[in-house]
Amino acid sequence: MSKLTQAVVMLLFGGAILRASFTDLYLRYVKEGLRPFLIGAGLLLVAAAVMTLWYSFRSPSTETDHDHHEPRVGWLLILPVLGLLLVAPPALGSYAASQAGSVTAQSPESDYPPLPEGSPVDVGLVDYASRALYDAGKSMENRDVRLTGFITTAPDGKPMLARMVLSCCAADGRPIKIGLTGRAPIDVPADTWVAVVGAYSPEKGKDPVNNVDVAYLEVKTWEEVPEPKQPYA
């Protein structure tokens, strides 16, 4: 590949990374805390591209003679970069959740802290699952909670609430799944984002994919909501 081709690819790729980093698009790929590293990587790629272009135009005769013997297929590397610039991929959803086993809720080393004031109180799906499975709901006693996630379908056809959990990036995303009882959102299409309000349910289930315990929520009300800016837990 010629230096000119390398420079163009690096410039476009660096620009795509910076574009994603300065908007919410990067949240479709990595965790929020990795934004500074993406910006740094994008700037380095742009700087390297500029230096390569400068060197290429500074020695045009040598570069032209070298390019004459190189296949033009190298320019096809621009296509995936243009895809990154022009196409915003959807966040991982119900299909990914149905194919992967639920993450294991972690048992704390000490008691769970009380929930914040307010009713209902917003609780993350991982936090709810941990409190429900390892605290038997004691820290949520007589409290209504609100969980936000997308609808996925259990093997028995019943709706479940899910959200993808990232360790680093979307490639390692795994779901946290919550079973729904009571006034669950029946006949709601998969991947629909909803906010469900309810209370702790002692019911438990098993994720058939990896046999992990699944907590349940007794749903009182629910409403459809837009996909959040940060779709991952």
Tab-separated table of C-alpha atoms in Angstrom:
chain	number	residue	atom	x	y	z
A	1	MET	CA	0.000	0.000	0.000
A	2	SER	CA	1.354	3.444	-0.912
A	3	LYS	CA	2.007	6.092	1.693
A	4	LEU	CA	-0.726	8.229	0.137
A	5	THR	CA	-3.280	5.431	0.571
A	6	GLN	CA	-2.120	4.820	4.134
A	7	ALA	CA	-2.456	8.502	4.940
A	8	VAL	CA	-5.980	8.781	3.527
A	9	VAL	CA	-7.151	5.669	5.395
A	10	MET	CA	-5.598	6.876	8.681
A	11	LEU	CA	-7.061	10.353	8.219
A	12	LEU	CA	-10.564	9.037	7.583
A	13	PHE	CA	-10.338	6.468	10.373
A	14	GLY	CA	-9.034	9.058	12.842
A	15	GLY	CA	-11.777	11.458	11.772
A	16	ALA	CA	-14.416	8.756	12.236
A	17	ILE	CA	-13.155	8.033	15.756
A	18	LEU	CA	-13.161	11.727	16.658
A	19	ARG	CA	-16.638	12.208	15.198
A	20	ALA	CA	-17.959	9.326	17.283
A	21	SER	CA	-16.102	10.513	20.398
A	22	PHE	CA	-17.481	14.062	20.277
A	23	THR	CA	-21.051	12.805	19.875
A	24	ASP	CA	-23.023	10.066	21.620
A	25	LEU	CA	-22.204	7.619	18.830
A	26	TYR	CA	-19.213	6.188	20.686
A	27	LEU	CA	-21.597	4.862	23.361
A	28	ARG	CA	-22.741	2.261	20.810
A	29	TYR	CA	-19.248	0.761	20.843
A	30	VAL	CA	-17.580	1.231	24.242
A	31	LYS	CA	-18.232	2.216	27.841
A	32	GLU	CA	-18.590	5.897	28.658
A	33	GLY	CA	-15.324	6.067	30.606
A	34	LEU	CA	-13.250	5.183	27.538
A	35	ARG	CA	-14.059	8.438	25.739
A	36	PRO	CA	-10.712	10.174	26.557
A	37	PHE	CA	-8.789	7.198	25.152
A	38	LEU	CA	-10.813	7.293	21.929
A	39	ILE	CA	-10.144	11.002	21.525
A	40	GLY	CA	-6.426	10.403	22.082
A	41	ALA	CA	-6.362	7.560	19.544
A	42	GLY	CA	-8.233	9.664	16.985
A	43	LEU	CA	-5.846	12.587	17.382
A	44	LEU	CA	-2.813	10.328	17.022
A	45	LEU	CA	-4.207	8.807	13.814
A	46	VAL	CA	-4.943	12.243	12.343
A	47	ALA	CA	-1.464	13.480	13.293
A	48	ALA	CA	0.162	10.401	11.756
A	49	ALA	CA	-1.899	10.873	8.589
A	50	VAL	CA	-0.869	14.519	8.261
A	51	MET	CA	2.807	13.654	8.726
A	52	THR	CA	2.530	10.850	6.145
A	53	LEU	CA	0.875	13.195	3.648
A	54	TRP	CA	3.563	15.795	4.245
A	55	TYR	CA	6.301	13.225	3.630
A	56	SER	CA	4.496	11.873	0.557
A	57	PHE	CA	4.170	15.293	-1.108
A	58	ARG	CA	7.681	16.265	-0.056
A	59	SER	CA	9.112	13.324	-2.027
A	60	PRO	CA	6.615	12.968	-4.894
A	61	SER	CA	8.944	11.392	-7.453
A	62	THR	CA	10.029	8.498	-5.236
A	63	GLU	CA	6.470	7.873	-4.106
A	64	THR	CA	5.087	7.911	-7.665
A	65	ASP	CA	7.654	5.375	-8.874
A	66	HIS	CA	6.798	3.138	-5.940
A	67	ASP	CA	3.025	3.442	-6.445
A	68	HIS	CA	3.273	2.275	-10.033
A	69	HIS	CA	3.872	-1.313	-8.918
A	70	GLU	CA	1.199	-1.453	-6.199
A	71	PRO	CA	-2.342	-2.828	-6.608
A	72	ARG	CA	-5.147	-0.313	-6.347
A	73	VAL	CA	-7.153	-2.723	-4.207
A	74	GLY	CA	-5.631	-1.013	-1.174
A	75	TRP	CA	-8.097	1.821	-1.661
A	76	LEU	CA	-10.905	-0.613	-0.781
A	77	LEU	CA	-9.809	-0.221	2.846
A	78	ILE	CA	-11.563	3.144	2.723
A	79	LEU	CA	-14.983	1.458	2.412
A	80	PRO	CA	-15.300	0.217	6.030
A	81	VAL	CA	-14.022	3.572	7.247
A	82	LEU	CA	-16.701	5.364	5.231
A	83	GLY	CA	-19.245	2.967	6.737
A	84	LEU	CA	-18.105	4.016	10.200
A	85	LEU	CA	-18.476	7.669	9.207
A	86	LEU	CA	-21.860	7.405	7.516
A	87	VAL	CA	-23.745	4.609	9.291
A	88	ALA	CA	-24.760	4.588	12.965
A	89	PRO	CA	-25.188	0.965	14.085
A	90	PRO	CA	-28.003	0.066	16.484
A	91	ALA	CA	-27.187	-0.859	20.043
A	92	LEU	CA	-27.159	-4.544	20.973
A	93	GLY	CA	-30.715	-5.659	21.645
A	94	SER	CA	-33.028	-8.589	22.184
A	95	TYR	CA	-31.361	-10.929	19.689
A	96	ALA	CA	-28.002	-10.598	21.434
A	97	ALA	CA	-29.735	-10.972	24.800
A	98	SER	CA	-31.471	-14.185	23.755
A	99	GLN	CA	-28.227	-15.738	22.497
A	100	ALA	CA	-26.119	-14.976	25.580
A	101	GLY	CA	-26.521	-16.028	29.190
A	102	SER	CA	-27.402	-13.456	31.811
A	103	VAL	CA	-24.576	-11.942	33.833
A	104	THR	CA	-24.233	-13.183	37.378
A	105	ALA	CA	-25.404	-10.704	39.999
A	106	GLN	CA	-22.677	-10.126	42.553
A	107	SER	CA	-23.122	-10.678	46.278
A	108	PRO	CA	-21.738	-7.716	48.293
A	109	GLU	CA	-19.267	-8.003	51.146
A	110	SER	CA	-21.613	-5.992	53.407
A	111	ASP	CA	-25.295	-5.102	53.621
A	112	TYR	CA	-26.910	-3.231	50.759
A	113	PRO	CA	-27.334	0.499	51.417
A	114	PRO	CA	-30.900	1.837	51.663
A	115	LEU	CA	-32.486	3.018	48.451
A	116	PRO	CA	-32.559	6.779	47.822
A	117	GLU	CA	-35.650	8.767	48.762
A	118	GLY	CA	-38.517	9.029	46.314
A	119	SER	CA	-41.173	6.791	44.887
A	120	PRO	CA	-40.626	5.155	42.563
A	121	VAL	CA	-36.851	5.155	42.794
A	122	ASP	CA	-34.778	4.452	39.692
A	123	VAL	CA	-32.706	1.290	40.078
A	124	GLY	CA	-30.356	-0.321	37.572
A	125	LEU	CA	-31.119	-3.858	36.462
A	126	VAL	CA	-27.872	-5.259	37.879
A	127	ASP	CA	-28.471	-3.534	41.223
A	128	TYR	CA	-32.044	-4.795	41.356
A	129	ALA	CA	-31.017	-8.363	40.519
A	130	SER	CA	-28.330	-8.316	43.221
A	131	ARG	CA	-30.700	-6.978	45.886
A	132	ALA	CA	-33.440	-9.408	44.879
A	133	LEU	CA	-31.261	-12.533	44.739
A	134	TYR	CA	-28.808	-11.963	47.590
A	135	ASP	CA	-30.772	-9.738	49.949
A	136	ALA	CA	-34.201	-11.333	49.434
A	137	GLY	CA	-35.501	-7.848	48.657
A	138	LYS	CA	-35.003	-6.602	52.246
A	139	SER	CA	-33.367	-3.351	51.124
A	140	MET	CA	-36.364	-2.742	48.809
A	141	GLU	CA	-39.106	-3.642	51.282
A	142	ASN	CA	-42.267	-1.539	50.878
A	143	ARG	CA	-40.618	0.449	48.075
A	144	ASP	CA	-41.582	0.866	44.451
A	145	VAL	CA	-38.713	0.809	41.967
A	146	ARG	CA	-38.451	1.799	38.315
A	147	LEU	CA	-36.340	-0.263	35.927
A	148	THR	CA	-35.596	0.800	32.357
A	149	GLY	CA	-34.600	-1.660	29.646
A	150	PHE	CA	-35.707	-3.293	26.435
A	151	ILE	CA	-38.148	-6.144	25.999
A	152	THR	CA	-36.791	-9.561	25.137
A	153	THR	CA	-38.669	-12.833	25.001
A	154	ALA	CA	-38.084	-15.752	27.367
A	155	PRO	CA	-38.088	-19.313	25.974
A	156	ASP	CA	-41.656	-19.739	27.279
A	157	GLY	CA	-42.755	-16.714	25.230
A	158	LYS	CA	-43.191	-14.387	28.203
A	159	PRO	CA	-41.619	-10.916	28.157
A	160	MET	CA	-38.467	-10.148	30.099
A	161	LEU	CA	-36.701	-6.876	30.733
A	162	ALA	CA	-33.061	-6.756	29.688
A	163	ARG	CA	-30.097	-4.481	29.266
A	164	MET	CA	-26.657	-5.234	27.883
A	165	VAL	CA	-23.724	-4.985	30.292
A	166	LEU	CA	-20.296	-4.072	28.923
A	167	SER	CA	-16.957	-4.939	30.488
A	168	CYS	CA	-15.122	-2.851	27.922
A	169	CYS	CA	-16.861	-2.656	24.554
A	170	ALA	CA	-19.878	-3.960	22.653
A	171	ALA	CA	-17.924	-7.056	21.588
A	172	ASP	CA	-17.988	-8.391	25.157
A	173	GLY	CA	-21.568	-7.292	25.923
A	174	ARG	CA	-23.709	-9.694	27.945
A	175	PRO	CA	-27.306	-9.207	29.099
A	176	ILE	CA	-28.792	-8.802	32.523
A	177	LYS	CA	-32.313	-10.178	32.412
A	178	ILE	CA	-35.230	-9.572	34.775
A	179	GLY	CA	-38.385	-11.684	34.750
A	180	LEU	CA	-41.698	-9.845	34.877
A	181	THR	CA	-44.863	-10.813	36.732
A	182	GLY	CA	-48.048	-8.902	37.499
A	183	ARG	CA	-49.051	-6.346	34.883
A	184	ALA	CA	-46.189	-7.152	32.561
A	185	PRO	CA	-46.069	-5.579	29.082
A	186	ILE	CA	-47.659	-8.379	27.089
A	187	ASP	CA	-47.554	-8.368	23.261
A	188	VAL	CA	-44.962	-5.594	23.204
A	189	PRO	CA	-42.484	-6.093	20.329
A	190	ALA	CA	-38.950	-7.164	21.191
A	191	ASP	CA	-36.399	-4.344	21.436
A	192	THR	CA	-39.048	-1.886	22.642
A	193	TRP	CA	-37.636	0.240	25.459
A	194	VAL	CA	-39.919	0.470	28.476
A	195	ALA	CA	-39.823	1.813	32.016
A	196	VAL	CA	-41.545	-0.578	34.419
A	197	VAL	CA	-42.607	0.390	37.929
A	198	GLY	CA	-43.123	-2.338	40.468
A	199	ALA	CA	-42.019	-4.036	43.661
A	200	TYR	CA	-39.760	-6.898	44.662
A	201	SER	CA	-41.024	-10.335	43.752
A	202	PRO	CA	-39.752	-13.451	45.571
A	203	GLU	CA	-40.132	-15.440	42.362
A	204	LYS	CA	-36.901	-16.672	40.791
A	205	GLY	CA	-36.056	-18.370	37.549
A	206	LYS	CA	-33.135	-19.770	35.598
A	207	ASP	CA	-31.623	-18.459	32.409
A	208	PRO	CA	-31.694	-21.511	30.106
A	209	VAL	CA	-28.597	-20.319	28.266
A	210	ASN	CA	-26.204	-20.549	31.235
A	211	ASN	CA	-28.417	-21.623	34.174
A	212	VAL	CA	-27.855	-18.356	36.089
A	213	ASP	CA	-30.499	-17.252	38.615
A	214	VAL	CA	-32.897	-14.638	37.248
A	215	ALA	CA	-34.680	-12.179	39.536
A	216	TYR	CA	-38.310	-11.149	39.007
A	217	LEU	CA	-40.193	-7.881	39.401
A	218	GLU	CA	-43.884	-7.556	40.259
A	219	VAL	CA	-44.958	-4.988	37.661
A	220	LYS	CA	-47.560	-2.393	38.639
A	221	THR	CA	-47.338	-0.019	35.678
A	222	TRP	CA	-45.206	0.404	32.602
A	223	GLU	CA	-44.736	2.822	29.732
A	224	GLU	CA	-42.841	2.862	26.479
A	225	VAL	CA	-39.821	5.200	26.510
A	226	PRO	CA	-37.206	6.304	23.963
A	227	GLU	CA	-33.915	4.430	23.848
A	228	PRO	CA	-31.612	6.185	26.344
A	229	LYS	CA	-28.474	8.003	25.291
A	230	GLN	CA	-26.459	5.337	27.107
A	231	PRO	CA	-28.173	2.056	26.163
A	232	TYR	CA	-25.736	-0.162	28.045
A	233	ALA	CA	-25.601	-0.844	31.766
